[in-house]
Amino acid sequence: MSIQTSDSTVITAAAPPRWAVWAAHLTTWVVLPSGLWRIALVLGYPAGYTDVGFEGFQTVGAQVWMPSLSVLCELAAFLTIGLVRPWGEVVPHWIPLIGGRKVRPMAAVVPAALGAAALTVLWAFTPWWWTFPHDDMTPTGSLVVGILYLPLFLWGPLLASVTVSYHRRHRTPRRIRAVRWRRPSVRCRP
C-alpha cells in the first residue's frame, strides 16, 4: 500500500492481511448488540428488567450515560479499522494541526495493545454471565442480555490480533549482520 502525504513523500507499507481487515471490521459488529440494548433502555423499553430493576434506568443520569457509553464504545471499536486503513498510517488532511503527518507506529500500537489488554480483562466474565444472580431481571431478560453481551468477549482478542498485524507491518527492519561465507575447500584428487 502506498500513501501520498502533503509534503510529497510516499509512505509504503505492506498491505494488511485479509484476516486482519475482517477482524478490524468485526470489532464494530461485536460492540453493536450491547449498544442497541442500552439504547432500548433509554427509549423506555425495560429490555429484560423487572419493574423494580428498571427504575434505576429512568434517571436523567442514566438517560445521558447509556447512549454516551454506546456511542463511545462504537467509536472506540471503529478506531480498530484505522489499523488496517490508510488513515492509520497518515493522519487525514481534514484534522487540524496534524493532518497529513505520518502516524508513528508506536503511537498506534501502544494504546491499541493497552486497550486490548483492558478489554480482554473487562469482558472476560461474559461467558459466565448466566452463573451470576440477576434478581432485577426476568429469566428471559437475563438470557437475552447475556446473548447480547457475549460478543464483547471477542473485542479484546480481535483488537490484539489486529494490533499485532499492524506492528508487524510497520516495525523498523532490523539490521542484519553480514555473514561471511567461506567457500568450502574442495580438493581434487588427480
PDB file of C-alpha atoms in Angstrom:
ATOM      1  CA  MET A   1       0.000   0.000   0.000  1.00  0.00           C
ATOM      2  CA  SER A   2       1.391   3.379  -0.976  1.00  0.00           C
ATOM      3  CA  ILE A   3       0.231   6.656   0.546  1.00  0.00           C
ATOM      4  CA  GLN A   4       0.936  10.191  -0.686  1.00  0.00           C
ATOM      5  CA  THR A   5       1.358  12.769   2.083  1.00  0.00           C
ATOM      6  CA  SER A   6       1.109  16.544   1.849  1.00  0.00           C
ATOM      7  CA  ASP A   7       4.865  17.025   1.560  1.00  0.00           C
ATOM      8  CA  SER A   8       5.049  14.709  -1.490  1.00  0.00           C
ATOM      9  CA  THR A   9       6.694  11.864   0.370  1.00  0.00           C
ATOM     10  CA  VAL A  10       5.413   8.409  -0.294  1.00  0.00           C
ATOM     11  CA  ILE A  11       4.958   6.000   2.585  1.00  0.00           C
ATOM     12  CA  THR A  12       4.929   2.378   1.650  1.00  0.00           C
ATOM     13  CA  ALA A  13       3.814  -0.361   3.996  1.00  0.00           C
ATOM     14  CA  ALA A  14       2.743  -3.892   3.329  1.00  0.00           C
ATOM     15  CA  ALA A  15      -0.962  -4.324   2.795  1.00  0.00           C
ATOM     16  CA  PRO A  16      -2.771  -5.771   5.809  1.00  0.00           C
ATOM     17  CA  PRO A  17      -3.653  -9.445   5.581  1.00  0.00           C
ATOM     18  CA  ARG A  18      -7.266 -10.199   4.729  1.00  0.00           C
ATOM     19  CA  TRP A  19      -7.908 -11.782   8.130  1.00  0.00           C
ATOM     20  CA  ALA A  20      -6.772  -8.569   9.860  1.00  0.00           C
ATOM     21  CA  VAL A  21      -9.156  -6.471   7.758  1.00  0.00           C
ATOM     22  CA  TRP A  22     -12.018  -8.827   8.624  1.00  0.00           C
ATOM     23  CA  ALA A  23     -11.081  -8.806  12.314  1.00  0.00           C
ATOM     24  CA  ALA A  24     -10.900  -4.995  12.377  1.00  0.00           C
ATOM     25  CA  HIS A  25     -14.349  -4.666  10.836  1.00  0.00           C
ATOM     26  CA  LEU A  26     -15.735  -7.372  13.096  1.00  0.00           C
ATOM     27  CA  THR A  27     -14.869  -5.292  16.177  1.00  0.00           C
ATOM     28  CA  THR A  28     -17.551  -2.751  15.279  1.00  0.00           C
ATOM     29  CA  TRP A  29     -20.098  -5.562  14.980  1.00  0.00           C
ATOM     30  CA  VAL A  30     -19.288  -7.239  18.310  1.00  0.00           C
ATOM     31  CA  VAL A  31     -19.932  -3.952  20.141  1.00  0.00           C
ATOM     32  CA  LEU A  32     -23.219  -3.179  18.384  1.00  0.00           C
ATOM     33  CA  PRO A  33     -25.675  -5.582  20.142  1.00  0.00           C
ATOM     34  CA  SER A  34     -24.926  -4.309  23.652  1.00  0.00           C
ATOM     35  CA  GLY A  35     -25.110  -0.700  22.432  1.00  0.00           C
ATOM     36  CA  LEU A  36     -28.521  -1.260  20.885  1.00  0.00           C
ATOM     37  CA  TRP A  37     -29.701  -2.873  24.118  1.00  0.00           C
ATOM     38  CA  ARG A  38     -28.617   0.201  26.107  1.00  0.00           C
ATOM     39  CA  ILE A  39     -30.411   2.483  23.654  1.00  0.00           C
ATOM     40  CA  ALA A  40     -33.579   0.398  24.097  1.00  0.00           C
ATOM     41  CA  LEU A  41     -33.318   1.036  27.848  1.00  0.00           C
ATOM     42  CA  VAL A  42     -33.061   4.784  27.267  1.00  0.00           C
ATOM     43  CA  LEU A  43     -36.095   4.732  24.973  1.00  0.00           C
ATOM     44  CA  GLY A  44     -38.167   3.288  27.815  1.00  0.00           C
ATOM     45  CA  TYR A  45     -38.217  -0.387  26.912  1.00  0.00           C
ATOM     46  CA  PRO A  46     -37.386  -2.465  30.041  1.00  0.00           C
ATOM     47  CA  ALA A  47     -35.244  -4.813  27.882  1.00  0.00           C
ATOM     48  CA  GLY A  48     -35.418  -7.729  30.303  1.00  0.00           C
ATOM     49  CA  TYR A  49     -35.527  -5.839  33.603  1.00  0.00           C
ATOM     50  CA  THR A  50     -38.300  -6.167  36.144  1.00  0.00           C
ATOM     51  CA  ASP A  51     -40.241  -3.007  37.031  1.00  0.00           C
ATOM     52  CA  VAL A  52     -38.140  -2.527  40.168  1.00  0.00           C
ATOM     53  CA  GLY A  53     -34.866  -3.179  38.330  1.00  0.00           C
ATOM     54  CA  PHE A  54     -35.787  -0.787  35.518  1.00  0.00           C
ATOM     55  CA  GLU A  55     -36.352   2.200  37.841  1.00  0.00           C
ATOM     56  CA  GLY A  56     -32.628   2.934  38.007  1.00  0.00           C
ATOM     57  CA  PHE A  57     -32.512   3.458  34.236  1.00  0.00           C
ATOM     58  CA  GLN A  58     -35.187   6.145  34.257  1.00  0.00           C
ATOM     59  CA  THR A  59     -32.981   8.793  35.870  1.00  0.00           C
ATOM     60  CA  VAL A  60     -31.534  11.712  33.930  1.00  0.00           C
ATOM     61  CA  GLY A  61     -28.009  10.448  34.559  1.00  0.00           C
ATOM     62  CA  ALA A  62     -28.808   7.050  33.071  1.00  0.00           C
ATOM     63  CA  GLN A  63     -30.581   8.707  30.136  1.00  0.00           C
ATOM     64  CA  VAL A  64     -27.343  10.555  29.320  1.00  0.00           C
ATOM     65  CA  TRP A  65     -24.838   7.884  30.329  1.00  0.00           C
ATOM     66  CA  MET A  66     -26.315   4.928  28.405  1.00  0.00           C
ATOM     67  CA  PRO A  67     -26.338   6.448  24.892  1.00  0.00           C
ATOM     68  CA  SER A  68     -22.987   8.128  25.579  1.00  0.00           C
ATOM     69  CA  LEU A  69     -21.476   4.784  26.546  1.00  0.00           C
ATOM     70  CA  SER A  70     -22.936   3.142  23.435  1.00  0.00           C
ATOM     71  CA  VAL A  71     -21.509   5.813  21.115  1.00  0.00           C
ATOM     72  CA  LEU A  72     -18.147   5.837  22.915  1.00  0.00           C
ATOM     73  CA  CYS A  73     -17.820   2.046  22.654  1.00  0.00           C
ATOM     74  CA  GLU A  74     -18.712   2.064  18.974  1.00  0.00           C
ATOM     75  CA  LEU A  75     -16.221   4.856  18.236  1.00  0.00           C
ATOM     76  CA  ALA A  76     -13.501   3.020  20.153  1.00  0.00           C
ATOM     77  CA  ALA A  77     -14.249  -0.130  18.156  1.00  0.00           C
ATOM     78  CA  PHE A  78     -14.188   1.908  14.946  1.00  0.00           C
ATOM     79  CA  LEU A  79     -10.630   3.042  15.717  1.00  0.00           C
ATOM     80  CA  THR A  80      -9.530  -0.563  15.183  1.00  0.00           C
ATOM     81  CA  ILE A  81     -10.294  -0.104  11.488  1.00  0.00           C
ATOM     82  CA  GLY A  82      -7.563   2.552  11.413  1.00  0.00           C
ATOM     83  CA  LEU A  83      -5.018  -0.206  11.997  1.00  0.00           C
ATOM     84  CA  VAL A  84      -5.825  -1.662   8.566  1.00  0.00           C
ATOM     85  CA  ARG A  85      -6.689   1.509   6.622  1.00  0.00           C
ATOM     86  CA  PRO A  86      -4.514   4.334   5.258  1.00  0.00           C
ATOM     87  CA  TRP A  87      -5.716   6.782   7.925  1.00  0.00           C
ATOM     88  CA  GLY A  88      -3.884   4.596  10.435  1.00  0.00           C
ATOM     89  CA  GLU A  89      -0.631   5.441   8.663  1.00  0.00           C
ATOM     90  CA  VAL A  90      -1.152   9.088   7.726  1.00  0.00           C
ATOM     91  CA  VAL A  91      -3.454  11.423   9.658  1.00  0.00           C
ATOM     92  CA  PRO A  92      -6.306  12.585   7.369  1.00  0.00           C
ATOM     93  CA  HIS A  93      -5.797  16.099   5.980  1.00  0.00           C
ATOM     94  CA  TRP A  94      -9.042  17.442   7.433  1.00  0.00           C
ATOM     95  CA  ILE A  95      -7.781  17.051  11.015  1.00  0.00           C
ATOM     96  CA  PRO A  96      -6.453  20.422  12.214  1.00  0.00           C
ATOM     97  CA  LEU A  97      -2.765  20.868  13.073  1.00  0.00           C
ATOM     98  CA  ILE A  98      -1.657  17.282  12.484  1.00  0.00           C
ATOM     99  CA  GLY A  99      -3.439  16.443   9.212  1.00  0.00           C
ATOM    100  CA  GLY A 100      -1.148  14.859   6.620  1.00  0.00           C
ATOM    101  CA  ARG A 101       1.504  13.774   9.095  1.00  0.00           C
ATOM    102  CA  LYS A 102       2.741  10.218   9.301  1.00  0.00           C
ATOM    103  CA  VAL A 103       1.463   8.243  12.291  1.00  0.00           C
ATOM    104  CA  ARG A 104       4.319   6.834  14.299  1.00  0.00           C
ATOM    105  CA  PRO A 105       3.718   3.093  14.621  1.00  0.00           C
ATOM    106  CA  MET A 106       4.235   3.033  18.382  1.00  0.00           C
ATOM    107  CA  ALA A 107       1.705   5.858  18.785  1.00  0.00           C
ATOM    108  CA  ALA A 108      -0.867   3.418  17.429  1.00  0.00           C
ATOM    109  CA  VAL A 109       0.497   0.130  18.783  1.00  0.00           C
ATOM    110  CA  VAL A 110       0.909   1.070  22.465  1.00  0.00           C
ATOM    111  CA  PRO A 111      -2.634   2.444  23.040  1.00  0.00           C
ATOM    112  CA  ALA A 112      -4.145  -0.374  20.984  1.00  0.00           C
ATOM    113  CA  ALA A 113      -2.227  -3.029  22.938  1.00  0.00           C
ATOM    114  CA  LEU A 114      -3.185  -1.472  26.275  1.00  0.00           C
ATOM    115  CA  GLY A 115      -6.791  -1.210  25.111  1.00  0.00           C
ATOM    116  CA  ALA A 116      -6.777  -4.844  24.006  1.00  0.00           C
ATOM    117  CA  ALA A 117      -5.462  -5.944  27.393  1.00  0.00           C
ATOM    118  CA  ALA A 118      -8.020  -3.813  29.257  1.00  0.00           C
ATOM    119  CA  LEU A 119     -10.921  -5.029  27.099  1.00  0.00           C
ATOM    120  CA  THR A 120      -9.875  -8.650  27.481  1.00  0.00           C
ATOM    121  CA  VAL A 121      -9.845  -8.314  31.266  1.00  0.00           C
ATOM    122  CA  LEU A 122     -13.036  -6.221  31.347  1.00  0.00           C
ATOM    123  CA  TRP A 123     -15.156  -8.618  29.288  1.00  0.00           C
ATOM    124  CA  ALA A 124     -13.591 -11.883  30.452  1.00  0.00           C
ATOM    125  CA  PHE A 125     -16.625 -12.645  32.645  1.00  0.00           C
ATOM    126  CA  THR A 126     -19.216 -12.574  29.855  1.00  0.00           C
ATOM    127  CA  PRO A 127     -19.151 -16.312  29.046  1.00  0.00           C
ATOM    128  CA  TRP A 128     -20.157 -16.911  32.669  1.00  0.00           C
ATOM    129  CA  TRP A 129     -22.968 -14.307  32.681  1.00  0.00           C
ATOM    130  CA  TRP A 130     -25.586 -16.919  33.438  1.00  0.00           C
ATOM    131  CA  THR A 131     -23.800 -18.142  36.567  1.00  0.00           C
ATOM    132  CA  PHE A 132     -24.273 -14.790  38.346  1.00  0.00           C
ATOM    133  CA  PRO A 133     -27.583 -13.966  40.054  1.00  0.00           C
ATOM    134  CA  HIS A 134     -29.709 -11.316  38.339  1.00  0.00           C
ATOM    135  CA  ASP A 135     -32.549 -10.635  40.751  1.00  0.00           C
ATOM    136  CA  ASP A 136     -33.558  -7.416  38.989  1.00  0.00           C
ATOM    137  CA  MET A 137     -34.083  -9.208  35.636  1.00  0.00           C
ATOM    138  CA  THR A 138     -36.621 -11.644  34.292  1.00  0.00           C
ATOM    139  CA  PRO A 139     -35.289 -15.112  33.350  1.00  0.00           C
ATOM    140  CA  THR A 140     -35.830 -14.353  29.650  1.00  0.00           C
ATOM    141  CA  GLY A 141     -34.247 -10.927  30.050  1.00  0.00           C
ATOM    142  CA  SER A 142     -31.189 -12.447  31.688  1.00  0.00           C
ATOM    143  CA  LEU A 143     -30.840 -14.873  28.772  1.00  0.00           C
ATOM    144  CA  VAL A 144     -31.222 -12.144  26.135  1.00  0.00           C
ATOM    145  CA  VAL A 145     -28.821  -9.710  27.842  1.00  0.00           C
ATOM    146  CA  GLY A 146     -26.251 -12.483  28.188  1.00  0.00           C
ATOM    147  CA  ILE A 147     -26.524 -13.232  24.482  1.00  0.00           C
ATOM    148  CA  LEU A 148     -26.249  -9.536  23.566  1.00  0.00           C
ATOM    149  CA  TYR A 149     -23.167  -9.014  25.737  1.00  0.00           C
ATOM    150  CA  LEU A 150     -21.432 -12.279  24.806  1.00  0.00           C
ATOM    151  CA  PRO A 151     -19.813 -10.888  21.608  1.00  0.00           C
ATOM    152  CA  LEU A 152     -17.923  -8.347  23.741  1.00  0.00           C
ATOM    153  CA  PHE A 153     -15.788 -11.268  24.907  1.00  0.00           C
ATOM    154  CA  LEU A 154     -14.150 -11.160  21.438  1.00  0.00           C
ATOM    155  CA  TRP A 155     -13.419  -7.423  21.370  1.00  0.00           C
ATOM    156  CA  GLY A 156     -10.086  -7.565  23.229  1.00  0.00           C
ATOM    157  CA  PRO A 157      -8.647 -10.567  21.358  1.00  0.00           C
ATOM    158  CA  LEU A 158      -9.741  -9.138  17.985  1.00  0.00           C
ATOM    159  CA  LEU A 159      -8.101  -5.803  18.778  1.00  0.00           C
ATOM    160  CA  ALA A 160      -4.955  -7.601  19.970  1.00  0.00           C
ATOM    161  CA  SER A 161      -4.663  -9.632  16.769  1.00  0.00           C
ATOM    162  CA  VAL A 162      -5.136  -6.569  14.534  1.00  0.00           C
ATOM    163  CA  THR A 163      -2.600  -4.667  16.656  1.00  0.00           C
ATOM    164  CA  VAL A 164      -0.005  -7.420  16.218  1.00  0.00           C
ATOM    165  CA  SER A 165      -0.634  -7.377  12.468  1.00  0.00           C
ATOM    166  CA  TYR A 166      -0.186  -3.577  12.365  1.00  0.00           C
ATOM    167  CA  HIS A 167       3.005  -3.803  14.406  1.00  0.00           C
ATOM    168  CA  ARG A 168       4.487  -6.487  12.142  1.00  0.00           C
ATOM    169  CA  ARG A 169       3.763  -4.436   9.038  1.00  0.00           C
ATOM    170  CA  HIS A 170       5.205  -1.208  10.450  1.00  0.00           C
ATOM    171  CA  ARG A 171       8.171  -2.260  12.526  1.00  0.00           C
ATOM    172  CA  THR A 172      11.555  -0.999  11.519  1.00  0.00           C
ATOM    173  CA  PRO A 173      13.651  -3.599   9.816  1.00  0.00           C
ATOM    174  CA  ARG A 174      16.440  -4.897  11.969  1.00  0.00           C
ATOM    175  CA  ARG A 175      19.957  -4.606  10.715  1.00  0.00           C
ATOM    176  CA  ILE A 176      21.232  -7.888   9.502  1.00  0.00           C
ATOM    177  CA  ARG A 177      24.857  -8.555  10.095  1.00  0.00           C
ATOM    178  CA  ALA A 178      26.800  -9.510   7.059  1.00  0.00           C
ATOM    179  CA  VAL A 179      27.925 -13.051   7.399  1.00  0.00           C
ATOM    180  CA  ARG A 180      30.999 -14.073   5.514  1.00  0.00           C
ATOM    181  CA  TRP A 181      30.560 -17.373   3.907  1.00  0.00           C
ATOM    182  CA  ARG A 182      33.640 -19.264   3.095  1.00  0.00           C
ATOM    183  CA  ARG A 183      33.613 -21.472   0.185  1.00  0.00           C
ATOM    184  CA  PRO A 184      34.348 -24.999   1.309  1.00  0.00           C
ATOM    185  CA  SER A 185      37.681 -26.101   0.111  1.00  0.00           C
ATOM    186  CA  VAL A 186      37.391 -28.837  -2.408  1.00  0.00           C
ATOM    187  CA  ARG A 187      40.362 -30.964  -3.060  1.00  0.00           C
ATOM    188  CA  CYS A 188      40.618 -32.548  -6.343  1.00  0.00           C
ATOM    189  CA  ARG A 189      42.382 -35.844  -6.478  1.00  0.00           C
ATOM    190  CA  PRO A 190      44.449 -36.484  -9.524  1.00  0.00           C
TER     191      PRO A 190
END
